[in-house]
Coordinates of C-alpha atoms in Angstrom, one line a residue:
M1 CA -18.3 -22.3 -45.2
A2 CA -20.4 -18.3 -45.9
L3 CA -21.0 -15.6 -44.0
R4 CA -24.4 -15.7 -42.1
V5 CA -25.4 -12.3 -41.0
L6 CA -23.1 -10.3 -41.7
T7 CA -20.7 -8.7 -44.8
L8 CA -17.2 -7.3 -44.8
A9 CA -18.2 -3.7 -45.4
E10 CA -20.5 -3.9 -42.2
I11 CA -18.2 -5.2 -40.4
K12 CA -15.2 -2.2 -41.6
A13 CA -17.9 0.1 -41.0
H14 CA -18.6 -0.4 -37.1
S15 CA -15.2 -0.9 -36.9
L16 CA -12.5 1.4 -37.8
L17 CA -9.3 -1.0 -35.7
A18 CA -6.7 -2.1 -38.2
E19 CA -7.3 -6.3 -36.7
I20 CA -10.6 -5.9 -38.6
Q21 CA -9.9 -3.1 -41.4
A22 CA -7.3 -5.9 -42.7
L23 CA -10.1 -9.1 -42.7
T24 CA -10.7 -10.4 -46.7
E25 CA -14.1 -12.3 -46.2
A26 CA -12.3 -15.6 -45.6
D27 CA -10.6 -13.8 -42.7
L28 CA -14.1 -13.4 -41.3
E29 CA -16.0 -16.5 -42.1
P30 CA -15.1 -18.4 -38.8
L31 CA -14.9 -15.6 -37.4
E32 CA -18.6 -14.2 -38.0
A33 CA -19.3 -18.8 -36.8
E34 CA -18.1 -18.2 -33.7
A35 CA -19.6 -15.7 -32.8
L36 CA -22.7 -16.4 -34.4
D37 CA -22.6 -19.7 -31.1
L38 CA -21.4 -17.7 -28.8
L39 CA -24.5 -14.6 -29.4
E40 CA -26.7 -17.6 -29.6
A41 CA -25.9 -19.8 -26.8
E42 CA -26.5 -16.8 -24.6
L43 CA -29.8 -16.0 -25.7
G44 CA -31.2 -19.8 -26.3
R45 CA -32.2 -19.2 -29.8
R46 CA -31.1 -19.2 -33.3
L47 CA -30.4 -15.2 -35.1
T48 CA -31.0 -17.2 -38.5
V49 CA -33.6 -18.3 -40.8
D50 CA -33.9 -21.0 -42.9
A51 CA -33.6 -20.7 -46.6
V52 CA -35.9 -23.5 -47.1
D53 CA -38.4 -25.3 -45.4
R54 CA -37.7 -27.8 -43.0
A55 CA -40.1 -30.2 -40.7
V56 CA -39.5 -31.6 -37.3
D57 CA -41.9 -33.5 -34.8
V58 CA -43.2 -31.7 -32.1
Y59 CA -44.9 -34.2 -29.3
G60 CA -48.4 -32.5 -28.0
D61 CA -49.5 -32.5 -23.9
G62 CA -52.5 -32.2 -23.7
L63 CA -53.5 -28.9 -24.4
S64 CA -54.3 -26.7 -27.2
M65 CA -51.0 -24.9 -27.6
L66 CA -48.3 -26.2 -29.2
C67 CA -44.8 -25.4 -27.4
L68 CA -42.3 -25.4 -30.2
P69 CA -38.1 -26.1 -29.9
E70 CA -37.9 -23.2 -31.8
R71 CA -39.1 -19.5 -33.2
L72 CA -41.3 -20.4 -36.9
D73 CA -40.5 -18.1 -39.3
S74 CA -43.4 -19.0 -41.3
L75 CA -45.7 -21.6 -41.5
T76 CA -45.6 -24.0 -44.1
S77 CA -48.0 -27.1 -42.8
A78 CA -48.6 -29.6 -39.4
V79 CA -49.6 -32.7 -40.1
S80 CA -51.1 -34.9 -37.2
E81 CA -50.1 -38.0 -36.5
T82 CA -53.5 -39.0 -35.6
L83 CA -55.8 -36.2 -37.8
G84 CA -53.8 -35.7 -40.8
D85 CA -52.6 -32.1 -42.5
I86 CA -54.4 -29.6 -40.1
T87 CA -52.6 -26.9 -41.2
S88 CA -55.8 -24.7 -41.8
A89 CA -56.1 -25.3 -38.1
C90 CA -53.3 -23.9 -36.3
V91 CA -52.2 -20.1 -35.9
L92 CA -49.0 -19.1 -35.0
L93 CA -48.2 -17.4 -31.3
A94 CA -46.5 -15.4 -29.2
G95 CA -43.8 -14.9 -32.1
G96 CA -43.9 -17.2 -33.6
W97 CA -43.3 -19.7 -30.6
L98 CA -46.5 -21.2 -30.1
L99 CA -48.8 -23.1 -32.2
K100 CA -52.2 -23.1 -31.5
A101 CA -55.4 -24.6 -33.0
K102 CA -57.9 -22.3 -33.5
T103 CA -61.8 -23.1 -33.5
S104 CA -64.4 -22.8 -35.8
V105 CA -62.1 -24.7 -38.7
S106 CA -63.1 -27.7 -40.1
V107 CA -60.4 -30.9 -40.8
T108 CA -60.4 -33.9 -41.2
G109 CA -61.0 -35.4 -37.9
L110 CA -62.0 -32.0 -36.1
Y111 CA -65.9 -31.4 -36.4
E112 CA -66.8 -27.2 -37.1
G113 CA -66.8 -25.0 -34.0
A114 CA -63.8 -27.9 -32.1
A115 CA -60.9 -26.8 -30.8
Y116 CA -58.2 -29.2 -31.5
T117 CA -56.0 -31.2 -29.1
F118 CA -52.6 -31.8 -29.3
S119 CA -53.1 -35.2 -27.5
E120 CA -50.4 -36.0 -25.0
G121 CA -47.0 -37.7 -26.9
V122 CA -48.5 -37.5 -30.2
A123 CA -46.8 -36.1 -33.2
V124 CA -47.3 -32.9 -35.2
T125 CA -44.9 -32.8 -37.8
V126 CA -44.3 -28.5 -38.9
T127 CA -42.7 -27.8 -41.5
G128 CA -41.5 -24.1 -42.5
K129 CA -38.6 -21.8 -42.2
W130 CA -37.2 -21.5 -38.5
G131 CA -35.3 -19.0 -36.9
L132 CA -35.2 -15.7 -36.4
A133 CA -33.6 -12.6 -38.4
C134 CA -31.1 -11.3 -37.0
P135 CA -32.3 -7.6 -36.1
D136 CA -30.1 -5.1 -35.8
R137 CA -29.7 -4.7 -31.9
A138 CA -28.7 -7.9 -31.5
K139 CA -26.3 -7.4 -35.3
G140 CA -24.7 -4.7 -33.5
V141 CA -23.8 -7.0 -31.0
L142 CA -22.4 -9.8 -33.1
M143 CA -20.2 -6.9 -34.4
D144 CA -18.5 -6.2 -31.2
V145 CA -18.0 -9.9 -30.5
V146 CA -16.5 -10.2 -34.0
E147 CA -14.3 -8.0 -33.0
A148 CA -13.2 -8.7 -30.3
L149 CA -11.8 -12.7 -31.0
A150 CA -10.9 -10.8 -33.8
V151 CA -7.9 -8.8 -31.6
R152 CA -7.4 -11.9 -29.0
K153 CA -6.5 -14.3 -31.6
G154 CA -4.3 -11.6 -34.1
D155 CA -2.3 -10.9 -30.7
P156 CA -2.0 -13.8 -28.5
V157 CA 1.2 -13.0 -26.7
S158 CA 0.2 -9.5 -24.4
R159 CA -2.8 -9.1 -22.3
R160 CA -5.2 -9.0 -25.3
D161 CA -5.5 -12.5 -25.5
E162 CA -8.0 -13.4 -22.9
L163 CA -8.5 -16.8 -23.9
V164 CA -5.7 -18.4 -24.2
P165 CA -4.9 -21.0 -21.5
W166 CA -2.6 -19.5 -18.8
G167 CA -2.1 -22.6 -16.8
S168 CA -0.3 -22.4 -13.3
V169 CA 3.1 -19.5 -12.7
S170 CA 5.4 -19.2 -10.0
D171 CA 8.5 -17.1 -8.6
G172 CA 10.5 -17.9 -6.3
G173 CA 8.7 -18.9 -3.3
L174 CA 5.0 -17.5 -5.0
Q175 CA 2.9 -19.5 -6.6
A176 CA -0.5 -18.7 -8.4
S177 CA -3.2 -20.4 -11.1
R178 CA -4.6 -18.7 -13.9
D179 CA -6.8 -21.0 -14.6
S180 CA -10.2 -20.1 -14.0
A181 CA -13.6 -20.4 -15.6
H182 CA -14.2 -16.6 -15.9
R183 CA -11.6 -17.0 -18.3
A184 CA -14.3 -18.7 -20.5
A185 CA -15.2 -17.3 -24.9
T186 CA -18.5 -16.3 -23.1
L187 CA -20.4 -12.7 -23.8
E188 CA -18.9 -11.0 -20.9
N189 CA -15.9 -12.4 -21.4
L190 CA -15.0 -11.3 -24.5
L191 CA -16.9 -7.3 -24.2
R192 CA -16.8 -6.5 -20.6
Y193 CA -20.3 -4.9 -20.3
D194 CA -23.4 -6.2 -19.2
V195 CA -24.8 -7.9 -22.6
K196 CA -28.2 -8.5 -21.6
V197 CA -29.1 -5.0 -21.3
R198 CA -28.4 -4.6 -25.1
L199 CA -30.3 -7.6 -26.0
R200 CA -33.7 -6.9 -23.7
G201 CA -35.8 -8.9 -25.8
F202 CA -34.1 -10.9 -27.3
Y203 CA -34.1 -13.9 -25.0
R204 CA -35.3 -17.4 -25.5
P205 CA -39.0 -17.5 -24.1
S206 CA -39.7 -19.2 -20.8
V207 CA -43.3 -20.7 -21.5
V208 CA -45.0 -19.4 -18.3
A209 CA -44.1 -16.1 -20.8
A210 CA -45.4 -17.4 -24.4
V211 CA -48.8 -18.0 -22.9

């Protein structure tokens, strides 16, 4: 395991809490991994970019635009199951979420001036580097999540550790269940503010919004 977004110097400059200042790089690695999982689950997308090219099969739906399963940071090749290499006929749109076949490009089986349609059910192997390099605003939220996790993991007894399962309690005739879905490890429960405001613009786009 290695740090993917943060550095130890960054998180220590971000927070002066004793729990953060006591961290080593080995301590930070699992905290960053957990925080990144939570943040990416909230956004519905990755906040890291592949170090090497990765090939993904994407199936067409009869349109000239191919909706990609993840943001494509850079396109290396696009190979159609039926037409072969169509890389020169493709361009990325919507910030890397759509692959569109251009017009006026000659590729095998596609005549000059025609727009290639990604046939329904036909695979296109899209190769490139996927994901998004974590923007500074999202990195700030990520560091806040790391801070919250570090505090709670370092203080398993007091009320600050809100992620520990409570179970039911009773005191004489009084009974209460302290199990709650609201205590799950989410960004809202960890940070207690509207993270959607700080993360606006980074959420996975819908198909309608992308088009």
